[in-house]
mmCIF file of C-alpha atoms in Angstrom:
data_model
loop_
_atom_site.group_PDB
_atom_site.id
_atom_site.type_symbol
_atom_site.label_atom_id
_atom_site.label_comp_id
_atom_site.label_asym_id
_atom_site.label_seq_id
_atom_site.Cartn_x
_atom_site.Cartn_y
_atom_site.Cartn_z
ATOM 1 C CA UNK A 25 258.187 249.310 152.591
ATOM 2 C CA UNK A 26 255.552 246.678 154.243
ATOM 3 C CA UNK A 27 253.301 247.632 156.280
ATOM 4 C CA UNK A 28 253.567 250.728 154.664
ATOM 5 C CA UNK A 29 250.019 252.432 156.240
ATOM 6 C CA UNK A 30 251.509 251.357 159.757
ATOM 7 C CA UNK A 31 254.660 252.844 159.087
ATOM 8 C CA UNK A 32 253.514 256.278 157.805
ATOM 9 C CA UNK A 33 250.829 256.163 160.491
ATOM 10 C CA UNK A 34 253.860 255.900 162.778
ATOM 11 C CA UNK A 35 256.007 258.111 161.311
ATOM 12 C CA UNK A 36 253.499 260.725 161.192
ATOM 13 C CA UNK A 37 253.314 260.611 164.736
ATOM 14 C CA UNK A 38 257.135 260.734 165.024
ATOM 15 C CA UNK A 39 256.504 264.257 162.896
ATOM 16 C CA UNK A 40 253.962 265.178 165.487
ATOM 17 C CA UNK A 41 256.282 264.571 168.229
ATOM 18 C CA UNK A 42 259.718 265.604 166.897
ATOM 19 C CA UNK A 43 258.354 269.347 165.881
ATOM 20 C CA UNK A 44 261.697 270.972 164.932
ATOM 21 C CA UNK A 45 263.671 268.076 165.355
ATOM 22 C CA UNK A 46 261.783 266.425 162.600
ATOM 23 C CA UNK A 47 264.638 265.264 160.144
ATOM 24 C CA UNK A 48 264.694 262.442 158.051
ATOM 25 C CA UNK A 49 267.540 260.490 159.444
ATOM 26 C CA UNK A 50 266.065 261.625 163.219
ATOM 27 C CA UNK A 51 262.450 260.202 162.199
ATOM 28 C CA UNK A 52 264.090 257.075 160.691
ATOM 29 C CA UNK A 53 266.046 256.368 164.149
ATOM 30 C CA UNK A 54 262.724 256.703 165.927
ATOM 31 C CA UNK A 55 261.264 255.016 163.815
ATOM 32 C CA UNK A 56 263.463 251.928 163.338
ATOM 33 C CA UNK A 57 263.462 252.020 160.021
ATOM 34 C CA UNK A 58 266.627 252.983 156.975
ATOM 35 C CA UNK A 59 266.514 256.877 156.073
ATOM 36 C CA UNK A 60 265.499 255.988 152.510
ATOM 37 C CA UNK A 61 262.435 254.723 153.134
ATOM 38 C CA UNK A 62 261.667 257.513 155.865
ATOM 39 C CA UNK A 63 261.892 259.852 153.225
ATOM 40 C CA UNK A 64 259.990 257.997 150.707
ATOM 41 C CA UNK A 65 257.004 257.984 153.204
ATOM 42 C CA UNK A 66 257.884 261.574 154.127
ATOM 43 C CA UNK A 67 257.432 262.176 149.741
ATOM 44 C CA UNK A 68 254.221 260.036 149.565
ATOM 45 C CA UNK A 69 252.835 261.893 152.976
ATOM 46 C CA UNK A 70 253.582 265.233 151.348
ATOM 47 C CA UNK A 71 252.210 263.908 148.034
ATOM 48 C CA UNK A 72 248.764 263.111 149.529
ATOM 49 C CA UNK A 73 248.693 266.705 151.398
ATOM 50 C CA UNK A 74 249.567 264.994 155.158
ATOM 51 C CA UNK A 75 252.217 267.176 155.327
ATOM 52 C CA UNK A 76 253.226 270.680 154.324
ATOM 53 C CA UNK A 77 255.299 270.590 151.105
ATOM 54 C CA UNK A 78 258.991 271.359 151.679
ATOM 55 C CA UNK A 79 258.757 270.416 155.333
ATOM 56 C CA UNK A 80 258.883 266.851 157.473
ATOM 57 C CA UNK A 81 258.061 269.453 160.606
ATOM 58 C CA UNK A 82 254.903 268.434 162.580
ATOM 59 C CA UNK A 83 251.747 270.491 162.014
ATOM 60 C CA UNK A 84 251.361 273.852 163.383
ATOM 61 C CA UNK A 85 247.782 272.981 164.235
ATOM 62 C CA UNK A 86 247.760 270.891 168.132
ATOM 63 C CA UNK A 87 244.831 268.753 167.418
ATOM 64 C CA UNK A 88 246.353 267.740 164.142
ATOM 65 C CA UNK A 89 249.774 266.919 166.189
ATOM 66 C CA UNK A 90 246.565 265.157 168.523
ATOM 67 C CA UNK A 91 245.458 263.157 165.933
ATOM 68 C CA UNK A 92 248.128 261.963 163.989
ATOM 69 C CA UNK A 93 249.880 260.784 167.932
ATOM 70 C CA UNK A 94 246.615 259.134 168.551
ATOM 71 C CA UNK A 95 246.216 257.041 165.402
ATOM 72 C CA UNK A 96 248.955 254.400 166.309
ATOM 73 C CA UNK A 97 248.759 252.443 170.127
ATOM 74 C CA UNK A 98 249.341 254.596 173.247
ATOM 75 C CA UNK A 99 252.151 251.406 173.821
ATOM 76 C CA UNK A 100 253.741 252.336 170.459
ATOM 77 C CA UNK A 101 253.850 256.225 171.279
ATOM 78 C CA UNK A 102 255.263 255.734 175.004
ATOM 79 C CA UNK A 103 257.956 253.461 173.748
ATOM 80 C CA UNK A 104 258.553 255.544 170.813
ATOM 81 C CA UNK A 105 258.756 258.357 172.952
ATOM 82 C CA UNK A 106 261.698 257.069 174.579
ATOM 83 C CA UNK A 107 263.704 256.564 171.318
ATOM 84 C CA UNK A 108 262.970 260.267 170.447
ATOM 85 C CA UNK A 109 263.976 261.500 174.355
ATOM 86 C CA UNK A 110 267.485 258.896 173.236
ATOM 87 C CA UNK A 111 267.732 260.616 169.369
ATOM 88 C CA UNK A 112 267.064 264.373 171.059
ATOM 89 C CA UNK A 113 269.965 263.957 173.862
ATOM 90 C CA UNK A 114 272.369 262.408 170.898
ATOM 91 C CA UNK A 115 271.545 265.495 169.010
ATOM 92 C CA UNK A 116 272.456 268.001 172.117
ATOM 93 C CA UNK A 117 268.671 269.037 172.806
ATOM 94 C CA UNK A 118 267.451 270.907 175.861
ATOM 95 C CA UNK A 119 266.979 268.634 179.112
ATOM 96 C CA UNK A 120 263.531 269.941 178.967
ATOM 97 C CA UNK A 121 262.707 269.282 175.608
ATOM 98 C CA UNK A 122 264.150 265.681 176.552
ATOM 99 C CA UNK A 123 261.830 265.913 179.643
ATOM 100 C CA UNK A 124 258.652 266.270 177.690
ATOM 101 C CA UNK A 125 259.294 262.696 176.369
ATOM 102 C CA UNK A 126 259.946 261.279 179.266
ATOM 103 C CA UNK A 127 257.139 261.806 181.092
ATOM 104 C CA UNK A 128 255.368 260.243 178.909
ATOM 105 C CA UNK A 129 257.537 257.098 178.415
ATOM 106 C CA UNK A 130 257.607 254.231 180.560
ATOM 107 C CA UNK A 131 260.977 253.999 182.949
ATOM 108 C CA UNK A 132 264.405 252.326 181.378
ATOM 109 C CA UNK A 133 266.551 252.381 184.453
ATOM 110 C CA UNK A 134 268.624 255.069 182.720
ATOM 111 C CA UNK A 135 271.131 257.162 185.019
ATOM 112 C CA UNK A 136 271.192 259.666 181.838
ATOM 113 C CA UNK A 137 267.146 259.870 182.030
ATOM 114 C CA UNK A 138 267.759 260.497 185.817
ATOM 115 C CA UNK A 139 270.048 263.397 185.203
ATOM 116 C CA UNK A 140 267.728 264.766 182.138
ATOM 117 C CA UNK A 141 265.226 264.845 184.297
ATOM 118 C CA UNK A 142 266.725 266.594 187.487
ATOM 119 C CA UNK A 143 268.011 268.947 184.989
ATOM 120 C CA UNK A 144 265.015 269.742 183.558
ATOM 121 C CA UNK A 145 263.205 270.212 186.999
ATOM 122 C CA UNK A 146 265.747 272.401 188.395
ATOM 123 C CA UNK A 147 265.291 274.944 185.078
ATOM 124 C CA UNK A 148 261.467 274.610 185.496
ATOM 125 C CA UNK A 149 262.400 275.753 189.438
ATOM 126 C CA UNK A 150 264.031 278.306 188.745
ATOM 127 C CA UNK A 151 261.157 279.538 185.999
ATOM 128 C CA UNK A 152 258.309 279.087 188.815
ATOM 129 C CA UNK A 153 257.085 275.851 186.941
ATOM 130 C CA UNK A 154 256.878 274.244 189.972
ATOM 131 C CA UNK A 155 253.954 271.750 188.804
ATOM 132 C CA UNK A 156 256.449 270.772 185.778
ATOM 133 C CA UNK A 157 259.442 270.616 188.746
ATOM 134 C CA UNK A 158 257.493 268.292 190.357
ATOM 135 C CA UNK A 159 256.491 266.006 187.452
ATOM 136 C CA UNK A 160 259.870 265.428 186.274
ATOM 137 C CA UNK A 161 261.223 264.879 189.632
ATOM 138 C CA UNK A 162 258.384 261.982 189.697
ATOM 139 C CA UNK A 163 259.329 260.369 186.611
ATOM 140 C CA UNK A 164 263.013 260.497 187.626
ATOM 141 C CA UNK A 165 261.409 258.043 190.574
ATOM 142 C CA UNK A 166 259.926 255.905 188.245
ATOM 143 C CA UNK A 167 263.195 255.586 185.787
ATOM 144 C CA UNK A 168 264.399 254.416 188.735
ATOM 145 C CA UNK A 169 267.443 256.028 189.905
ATOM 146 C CA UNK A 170 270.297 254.246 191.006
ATOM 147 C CA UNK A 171 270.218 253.290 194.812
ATOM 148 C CA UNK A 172 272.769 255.967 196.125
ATOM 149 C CA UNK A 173 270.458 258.942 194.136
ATOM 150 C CA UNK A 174 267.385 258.028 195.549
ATOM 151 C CA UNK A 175 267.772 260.073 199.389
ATOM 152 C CA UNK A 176 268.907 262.890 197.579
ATOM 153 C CA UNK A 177 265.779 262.654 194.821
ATOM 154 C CA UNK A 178 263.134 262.272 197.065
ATOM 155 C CA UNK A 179 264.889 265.301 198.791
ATOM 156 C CA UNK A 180 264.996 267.347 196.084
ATOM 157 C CA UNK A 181 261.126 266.513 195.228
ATOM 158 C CA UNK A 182 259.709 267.400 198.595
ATOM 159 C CA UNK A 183 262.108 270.394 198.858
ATOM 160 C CA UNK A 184 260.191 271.474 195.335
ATOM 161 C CA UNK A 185 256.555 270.631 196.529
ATOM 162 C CA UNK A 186 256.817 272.833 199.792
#
């Protein structure tokens, strides 16, 4: 594999990221790269202690997850955050496990991300997370929605911050 610091600096992060959803073949979608060789940097990274033997799940520790996110460019994470919100709704995750990658990926113009997100607000409503409400209904802005969606999204957003 070139590049082959790079890529397990990157796929690390993916690890981070992914937590439970850290499989090889989801790791080598996010990480553009065959399943072979995401295992094979998933063997060397448990090899050299990186990881927990037996396990391609991020660490339990947050400022390992921290550190191994901040080692590659905040561009690279927010862009790979998007493949992982695309690889987590093709794999029938939450809408507000989806959510936490989105708000921290730049927009795509993606009706789905727009629904994910509303989703996602409306079960943080309901929970009294009204601060997380609020932050996924101003992502779903910045996706943007479609033309007809945005009344009823800006609606919806001051509706949650009153």
């Amino acid at each position: 594999m070139s590049g082959a610091p790079a890529r397990e600096a990157e796929l690390a992060a993916a690890v981070a990221m992914l937590g439970e959803w850290a499989q090889a073949e989801t790791l080598a979608a996010v990480c553009e790269m065959t399943e072979r060789d995401a295992r094979a940097a998933l063997a060397r990274m448990h090899d050299a202690g990186t990881l927990p033997p037996g396990m391609p799940t991020a660490p339990a520790d947050d400022g390992l997850r921290a550190l191994a996110i901040a080692a590659i460019p905040a561009a690279s994470a927010a862009l790979m955050r998007q493949r992982i919100a695309g690889q987590l709704h093709a794999r029938g995750a939450s809408a507000e496990e989806i959510a936490a990658h989105l708000l921290q990926a730049p927009g795509q113009e993606m009706a789905r991300n727009v629904r994910t997100l509303r989703e996602a607000a409306g079960v943080h409503r309901r929970s009294g997370e009204i601060d997380m409400a609020s932050a996924c209904l101003q992502r779903a802005l910045r996706e943007p929605p479609q033309a007809r969606e945005l009344p009823g999204l800006v609606i919806e957003l001051a509706e949650t911050e009153l």
